[in-house]
Short mmCIF file of C-alpha atoms and ligand atoms in Angstrom, two decimals:
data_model
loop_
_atom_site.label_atom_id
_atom_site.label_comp_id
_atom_site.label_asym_id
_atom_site.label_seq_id
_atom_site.Cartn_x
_atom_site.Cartn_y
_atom_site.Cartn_z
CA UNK N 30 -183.81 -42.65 -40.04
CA UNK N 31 -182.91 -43.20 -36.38
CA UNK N 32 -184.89 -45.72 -34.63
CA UNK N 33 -182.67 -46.20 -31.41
CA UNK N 34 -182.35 -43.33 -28.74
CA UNK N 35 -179.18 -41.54 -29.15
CA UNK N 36 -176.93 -39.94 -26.53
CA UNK N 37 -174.20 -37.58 -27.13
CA UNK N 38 -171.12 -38.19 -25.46
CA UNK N 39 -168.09 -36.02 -25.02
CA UNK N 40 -164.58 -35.96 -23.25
CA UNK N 41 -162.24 -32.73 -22.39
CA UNK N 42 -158.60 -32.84 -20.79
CA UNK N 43 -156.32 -30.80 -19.74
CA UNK N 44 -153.04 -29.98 -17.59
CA UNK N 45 -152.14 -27.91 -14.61
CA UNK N 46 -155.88 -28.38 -13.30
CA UNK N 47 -159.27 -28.06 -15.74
CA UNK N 48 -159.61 -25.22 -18.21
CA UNK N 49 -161.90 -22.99 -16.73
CA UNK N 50 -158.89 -22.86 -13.68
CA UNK N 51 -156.33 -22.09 -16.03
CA UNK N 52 -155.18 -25.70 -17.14
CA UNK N 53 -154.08 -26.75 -20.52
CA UNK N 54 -156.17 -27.89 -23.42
CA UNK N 55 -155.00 -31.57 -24.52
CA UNK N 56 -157.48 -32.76 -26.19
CA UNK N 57 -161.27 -33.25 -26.72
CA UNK N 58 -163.71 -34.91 -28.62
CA UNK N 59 -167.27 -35.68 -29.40
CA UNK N 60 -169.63 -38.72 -30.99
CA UNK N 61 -172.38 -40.22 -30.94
CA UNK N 62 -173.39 -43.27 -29.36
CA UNK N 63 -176.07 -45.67 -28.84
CA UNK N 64 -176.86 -46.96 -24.90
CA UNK N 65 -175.26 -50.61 -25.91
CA UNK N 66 -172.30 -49.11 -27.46
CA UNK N 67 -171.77 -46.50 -24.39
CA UNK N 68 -168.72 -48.32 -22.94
CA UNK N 69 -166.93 -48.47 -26.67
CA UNK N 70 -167.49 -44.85 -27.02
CA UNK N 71 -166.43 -43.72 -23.35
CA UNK N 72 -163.15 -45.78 -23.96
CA UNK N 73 -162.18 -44.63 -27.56
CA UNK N 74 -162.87 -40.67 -25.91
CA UNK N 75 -160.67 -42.19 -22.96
CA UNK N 76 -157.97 -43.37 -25.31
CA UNK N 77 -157.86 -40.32 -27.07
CA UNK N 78 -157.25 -38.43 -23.99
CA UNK N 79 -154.68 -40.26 -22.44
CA UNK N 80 -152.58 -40.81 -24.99
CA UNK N 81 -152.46 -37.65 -26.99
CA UNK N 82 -148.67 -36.35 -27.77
CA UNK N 83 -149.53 -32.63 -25.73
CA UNK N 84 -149.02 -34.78 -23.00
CA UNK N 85 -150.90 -36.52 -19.53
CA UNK N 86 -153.10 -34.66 -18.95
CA UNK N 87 -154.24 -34.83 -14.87
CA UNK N 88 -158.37 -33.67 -15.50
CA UNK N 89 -160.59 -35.41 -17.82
CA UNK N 90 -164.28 -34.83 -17.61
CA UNK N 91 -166.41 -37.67 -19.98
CA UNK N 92 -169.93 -36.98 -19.83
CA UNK N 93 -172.89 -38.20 -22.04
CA UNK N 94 -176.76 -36.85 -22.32
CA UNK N 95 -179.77 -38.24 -24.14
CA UNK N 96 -180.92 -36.63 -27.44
CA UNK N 97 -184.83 -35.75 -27.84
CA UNK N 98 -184.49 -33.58 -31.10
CA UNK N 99 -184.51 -35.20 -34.64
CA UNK N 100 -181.00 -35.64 -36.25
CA UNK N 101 -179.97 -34.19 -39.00
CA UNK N 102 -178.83 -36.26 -42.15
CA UNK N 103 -175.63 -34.91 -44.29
CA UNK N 104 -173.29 -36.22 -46.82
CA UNK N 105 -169.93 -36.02 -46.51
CA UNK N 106 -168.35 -33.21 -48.26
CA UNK N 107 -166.55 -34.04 -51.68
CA UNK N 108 -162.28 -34.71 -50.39
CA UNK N 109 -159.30 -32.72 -52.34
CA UNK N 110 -155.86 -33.22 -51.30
CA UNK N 111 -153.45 -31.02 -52.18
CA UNK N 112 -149.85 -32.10 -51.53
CA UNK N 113 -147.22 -28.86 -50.85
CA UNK N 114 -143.35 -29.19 -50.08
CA UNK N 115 -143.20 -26.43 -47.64
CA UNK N 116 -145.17 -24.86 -44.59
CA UNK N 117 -145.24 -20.96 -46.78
CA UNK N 118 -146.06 -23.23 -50.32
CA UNK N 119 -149.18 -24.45 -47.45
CA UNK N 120 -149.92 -21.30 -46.42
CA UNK N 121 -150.18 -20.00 -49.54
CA UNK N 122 -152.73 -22.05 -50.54
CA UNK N 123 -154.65 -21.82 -48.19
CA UNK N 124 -155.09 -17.95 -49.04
CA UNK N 125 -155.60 -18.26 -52.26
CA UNK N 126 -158.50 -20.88 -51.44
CA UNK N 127 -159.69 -18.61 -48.54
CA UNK N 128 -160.11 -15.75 -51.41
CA UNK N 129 -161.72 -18.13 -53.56
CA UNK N 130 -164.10 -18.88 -51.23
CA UNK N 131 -164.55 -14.90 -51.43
CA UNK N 132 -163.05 -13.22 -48.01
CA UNK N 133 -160.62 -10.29 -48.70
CA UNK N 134 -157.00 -10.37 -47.85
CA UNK N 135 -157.77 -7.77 -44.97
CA UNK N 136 -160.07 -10.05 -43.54
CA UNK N 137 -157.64 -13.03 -43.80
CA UNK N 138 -155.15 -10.82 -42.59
CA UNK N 139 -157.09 -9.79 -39.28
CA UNK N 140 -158.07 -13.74 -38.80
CA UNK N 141 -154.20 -14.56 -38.60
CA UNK N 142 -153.89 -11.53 -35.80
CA UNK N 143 -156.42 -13.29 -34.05
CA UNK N 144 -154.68 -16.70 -34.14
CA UNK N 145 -151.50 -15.04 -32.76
CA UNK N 146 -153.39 -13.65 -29.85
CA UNK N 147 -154.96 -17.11 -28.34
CA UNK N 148 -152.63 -19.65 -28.58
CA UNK N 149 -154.30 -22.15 -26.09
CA UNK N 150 -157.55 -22.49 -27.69
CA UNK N 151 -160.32 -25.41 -27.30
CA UNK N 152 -162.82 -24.67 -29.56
CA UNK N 153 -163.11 -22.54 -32.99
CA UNK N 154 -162.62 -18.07 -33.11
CA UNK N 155 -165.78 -17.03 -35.20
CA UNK N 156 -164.22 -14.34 -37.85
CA UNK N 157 -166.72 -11.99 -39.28
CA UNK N 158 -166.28 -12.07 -43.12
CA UNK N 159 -167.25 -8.48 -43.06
CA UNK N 160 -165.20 -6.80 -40.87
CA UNK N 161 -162.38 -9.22 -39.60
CA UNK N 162 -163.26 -8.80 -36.18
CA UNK N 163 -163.88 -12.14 -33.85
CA UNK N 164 -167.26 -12.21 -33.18
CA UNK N 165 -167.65 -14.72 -30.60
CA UNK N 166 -167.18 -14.01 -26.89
CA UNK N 167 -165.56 -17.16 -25.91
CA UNK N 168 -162.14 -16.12 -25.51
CA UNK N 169 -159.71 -19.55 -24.86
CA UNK N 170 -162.63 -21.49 -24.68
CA UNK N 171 -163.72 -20.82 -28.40
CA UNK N 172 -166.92 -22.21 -29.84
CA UNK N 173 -166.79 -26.39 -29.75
CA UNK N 174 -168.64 -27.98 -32.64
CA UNK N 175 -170.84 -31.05 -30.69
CA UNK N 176 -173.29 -33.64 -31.60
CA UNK N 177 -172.38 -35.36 -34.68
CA UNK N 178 -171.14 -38.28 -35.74
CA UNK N 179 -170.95 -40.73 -38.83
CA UNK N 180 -171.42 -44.64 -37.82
CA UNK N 181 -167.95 -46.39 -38.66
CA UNK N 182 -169.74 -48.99 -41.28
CA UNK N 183 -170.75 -46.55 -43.74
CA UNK N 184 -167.26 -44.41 -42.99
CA UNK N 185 -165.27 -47.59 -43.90
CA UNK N 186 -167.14 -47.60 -47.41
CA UNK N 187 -166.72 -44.14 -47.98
CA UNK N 188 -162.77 -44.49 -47.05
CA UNK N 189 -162.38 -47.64 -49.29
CA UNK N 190 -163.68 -46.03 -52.37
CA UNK N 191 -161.92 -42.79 -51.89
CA UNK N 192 -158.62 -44.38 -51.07
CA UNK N 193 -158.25 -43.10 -47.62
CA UNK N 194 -156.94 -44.30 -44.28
CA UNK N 195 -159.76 -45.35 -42.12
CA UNK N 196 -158.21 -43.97 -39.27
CA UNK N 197 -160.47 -42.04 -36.40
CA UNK N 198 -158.57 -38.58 -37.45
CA UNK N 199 -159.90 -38.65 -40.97
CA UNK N 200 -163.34 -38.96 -39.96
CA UNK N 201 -163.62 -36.53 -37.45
CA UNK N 202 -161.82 -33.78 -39.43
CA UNK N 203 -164.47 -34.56 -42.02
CA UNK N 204 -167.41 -34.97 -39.79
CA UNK N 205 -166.62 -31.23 -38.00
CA UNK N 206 -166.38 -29.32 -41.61
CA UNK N 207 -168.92 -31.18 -42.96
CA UNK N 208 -171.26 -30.33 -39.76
CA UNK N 209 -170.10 -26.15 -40.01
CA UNK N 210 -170.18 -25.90 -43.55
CA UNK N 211 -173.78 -27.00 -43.75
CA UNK N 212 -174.60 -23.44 -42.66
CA UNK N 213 -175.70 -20.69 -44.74
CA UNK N 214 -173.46 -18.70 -42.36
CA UNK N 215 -170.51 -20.64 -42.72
CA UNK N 216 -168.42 -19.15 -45.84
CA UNK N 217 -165.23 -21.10 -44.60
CA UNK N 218 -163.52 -22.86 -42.34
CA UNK N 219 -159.55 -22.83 -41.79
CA UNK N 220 -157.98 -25.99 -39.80
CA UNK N 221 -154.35 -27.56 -38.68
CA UNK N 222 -154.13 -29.72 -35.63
CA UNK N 223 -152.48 -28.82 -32.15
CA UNK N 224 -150.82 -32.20 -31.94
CA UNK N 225 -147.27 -31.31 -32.75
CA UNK N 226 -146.92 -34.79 -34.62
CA UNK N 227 -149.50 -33.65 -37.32
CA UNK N 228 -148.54 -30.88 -39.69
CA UNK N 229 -151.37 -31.82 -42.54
CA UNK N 230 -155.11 -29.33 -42.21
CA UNK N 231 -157.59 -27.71 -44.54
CA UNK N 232 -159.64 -25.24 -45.67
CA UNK N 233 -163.40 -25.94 -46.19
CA UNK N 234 -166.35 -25.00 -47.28
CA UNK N 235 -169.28 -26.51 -49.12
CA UNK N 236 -168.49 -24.85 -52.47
CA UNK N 237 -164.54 -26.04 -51.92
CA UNK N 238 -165.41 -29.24 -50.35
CA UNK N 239 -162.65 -30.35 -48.07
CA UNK N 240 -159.05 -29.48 -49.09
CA UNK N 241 -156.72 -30.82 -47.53
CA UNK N 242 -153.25 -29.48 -47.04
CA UNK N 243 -150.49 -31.85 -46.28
CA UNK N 244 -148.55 -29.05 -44.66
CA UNK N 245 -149.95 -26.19 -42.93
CA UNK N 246 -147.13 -26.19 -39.88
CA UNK N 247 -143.20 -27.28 -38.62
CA UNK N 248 -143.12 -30.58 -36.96
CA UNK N 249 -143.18 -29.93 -32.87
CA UNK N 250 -145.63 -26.72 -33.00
CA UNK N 251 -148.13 -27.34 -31.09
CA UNK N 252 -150.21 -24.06 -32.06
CA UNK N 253 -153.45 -25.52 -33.91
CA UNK N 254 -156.05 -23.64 -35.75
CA UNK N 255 -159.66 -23.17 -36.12
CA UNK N 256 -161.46 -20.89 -37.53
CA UNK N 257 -164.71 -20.15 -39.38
CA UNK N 258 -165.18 -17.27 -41.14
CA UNK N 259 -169.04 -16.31 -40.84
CA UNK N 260 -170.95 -13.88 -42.68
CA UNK N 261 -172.03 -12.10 -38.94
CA UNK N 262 -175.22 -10.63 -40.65
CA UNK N 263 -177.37 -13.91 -39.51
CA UNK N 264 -178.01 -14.31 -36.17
CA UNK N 265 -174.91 -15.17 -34.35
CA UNK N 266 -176.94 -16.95 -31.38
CA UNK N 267 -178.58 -19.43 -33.85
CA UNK N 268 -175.63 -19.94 -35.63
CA UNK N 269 -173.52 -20.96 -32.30
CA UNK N 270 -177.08 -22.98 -31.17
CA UNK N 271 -176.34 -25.37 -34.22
CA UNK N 272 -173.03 -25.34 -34.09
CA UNK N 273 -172.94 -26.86 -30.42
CA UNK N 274 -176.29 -28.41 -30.16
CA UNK N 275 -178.17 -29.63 -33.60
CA UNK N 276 -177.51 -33.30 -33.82
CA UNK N 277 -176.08 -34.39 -37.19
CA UNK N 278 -175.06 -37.65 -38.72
CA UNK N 279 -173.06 -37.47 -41.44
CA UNK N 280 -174.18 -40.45 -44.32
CA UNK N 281 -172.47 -41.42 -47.83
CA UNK N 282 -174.04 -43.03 -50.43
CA UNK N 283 -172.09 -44.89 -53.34
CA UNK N 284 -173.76 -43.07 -56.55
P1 AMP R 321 -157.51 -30.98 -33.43
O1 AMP R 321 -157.82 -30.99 -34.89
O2 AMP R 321 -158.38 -31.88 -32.62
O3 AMP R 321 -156.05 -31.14 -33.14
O4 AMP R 321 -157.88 -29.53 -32.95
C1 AMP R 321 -157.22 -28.37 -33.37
C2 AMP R 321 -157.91 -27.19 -32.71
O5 AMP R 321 -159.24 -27.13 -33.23
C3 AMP R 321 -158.11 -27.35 -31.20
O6 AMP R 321 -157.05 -26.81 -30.46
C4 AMP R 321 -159.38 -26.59 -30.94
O7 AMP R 321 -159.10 -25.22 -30.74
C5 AMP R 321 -160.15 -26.77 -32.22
N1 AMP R 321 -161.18 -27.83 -32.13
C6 AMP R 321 -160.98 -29.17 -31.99
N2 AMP R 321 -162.16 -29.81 -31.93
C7 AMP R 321 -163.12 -28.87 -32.04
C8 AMP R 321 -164.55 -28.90 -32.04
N3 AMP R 321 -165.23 -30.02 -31.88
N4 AMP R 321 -165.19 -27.72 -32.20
C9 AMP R 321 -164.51 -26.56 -32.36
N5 AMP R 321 -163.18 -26.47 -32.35
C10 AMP R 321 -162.48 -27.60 -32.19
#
């Protein structure tokens, strides 16, 4: 589908040094990007990192590498919103989607614990759907979805004729859970933001599409969320291997 060689480019930041010294996580973010379109992509990752409201951060790494392997093609998965009054009426939700999507309340319970314990995270806590217990060894540094994208044309015609904002947010949100949930592993995913100016997230999976929940948290907290509940019975290696380094595109078609 690709003709063009494809690079992947990606930005961290943080504050009080970089995070493998102890610094902050403000903000990071990945696409994908053509070599003409390199500077557009290094400044939109630039923007994002110096202007996020966590703060200035004072180290930012932006770094981009060449992809060999054959991307993947997915479509977008199908958008719910669901609009709640109240952080617990959120919440709730959420559960009740979570045990939909067929984890026990035990499990869901133990996630949460997690959550509680690493409150400076940069990437995604792997939650074993069997047994509750975090299965990836990442600690603060969590497991970082990579190496997707969706090209802004055919993101623009999806937002249009689903009545969304086409605003860069949307897309990545939608780009990350539509990237994890493509894996037989994956049985959810759980999501708010860190910024303490957002307060919407979602639960997703493929079965549940994207549900959005326009209030998972208080304005000002800047405690995000992510985590993907995994049935731990595949192999864990391959599992993280796609999540960080299969390139994906994610494609809509008007039926
Ligand atoms: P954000 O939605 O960007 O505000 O991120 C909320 C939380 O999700 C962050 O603090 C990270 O822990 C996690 N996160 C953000 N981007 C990724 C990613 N690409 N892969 C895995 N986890 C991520």
């Amino acid at each position: 589908m690709q003709e063009e060689r494809l690079y992947s480019v990606r930005m961290r930041a943080a504050k009080g040094g970089p995070h493998e010294q102890g610094g902050k996580h403000i903000s990071g973010g990945e696409m994908l990007s053509t070599y003409e379109n390199m500077r557009q992509a290094v400044n939109h990752l630039l923007d994002k990192a110096l202007t996020h409201s966590k703060g200035n951060p004072d180290f930012v790494q932006i770094q981009f590498d060449a992809i060999d392997e054959p991307i993947k093609q997915i479509d977008p998965l199908l958008i719910r919103k669901n609009e709640v009054e109240s952080v617990e009426a959120g919440q709730a939700l959420v559960r009740e989607l979570l045990e939909q999507a067929g984890i026990k309340r035990e499990v869901i319970d133990k996630a949460y614990k997690q959550l509680a314990e690493h409150s400076d995270m940069r990437g995604a806590i792997l939650v074993d759907v069997h047994s509750g217990e975090r299965i990836d060894d990442r600690r603060e540094k969590g497991v970082r979805v990579s190496r997707m994208d969706w090209w802004n044309a055919n993101f623009e015609q999806w937002a249009n004729h689903f009545n969304e904002p086409s605003y860069s947010r949307v897309k990545e949100a939608l780009v990350l859970a539509t990237k994890v949930s493509a894996h037989p592993a994956t049985i959810a995913e759980l999501c708010w933001s860190d910024d303490p100016e957002y307060i919407t997230g979602y639960v997703a999976s493929k079965a549940l599409g994207y549900q959005r929940i326009s209030h998972l948290k208080e304005y000002g907290d800047e405690q995000g969320c992510r985590l993907f509940f995994v049935d731990g019975s595949n192999d864990m290696d391959d599992y993280i291997f796609f999540l960080e380094k299969q390139p994906v595109f994610i494609h809509w078609d008007e039926v």
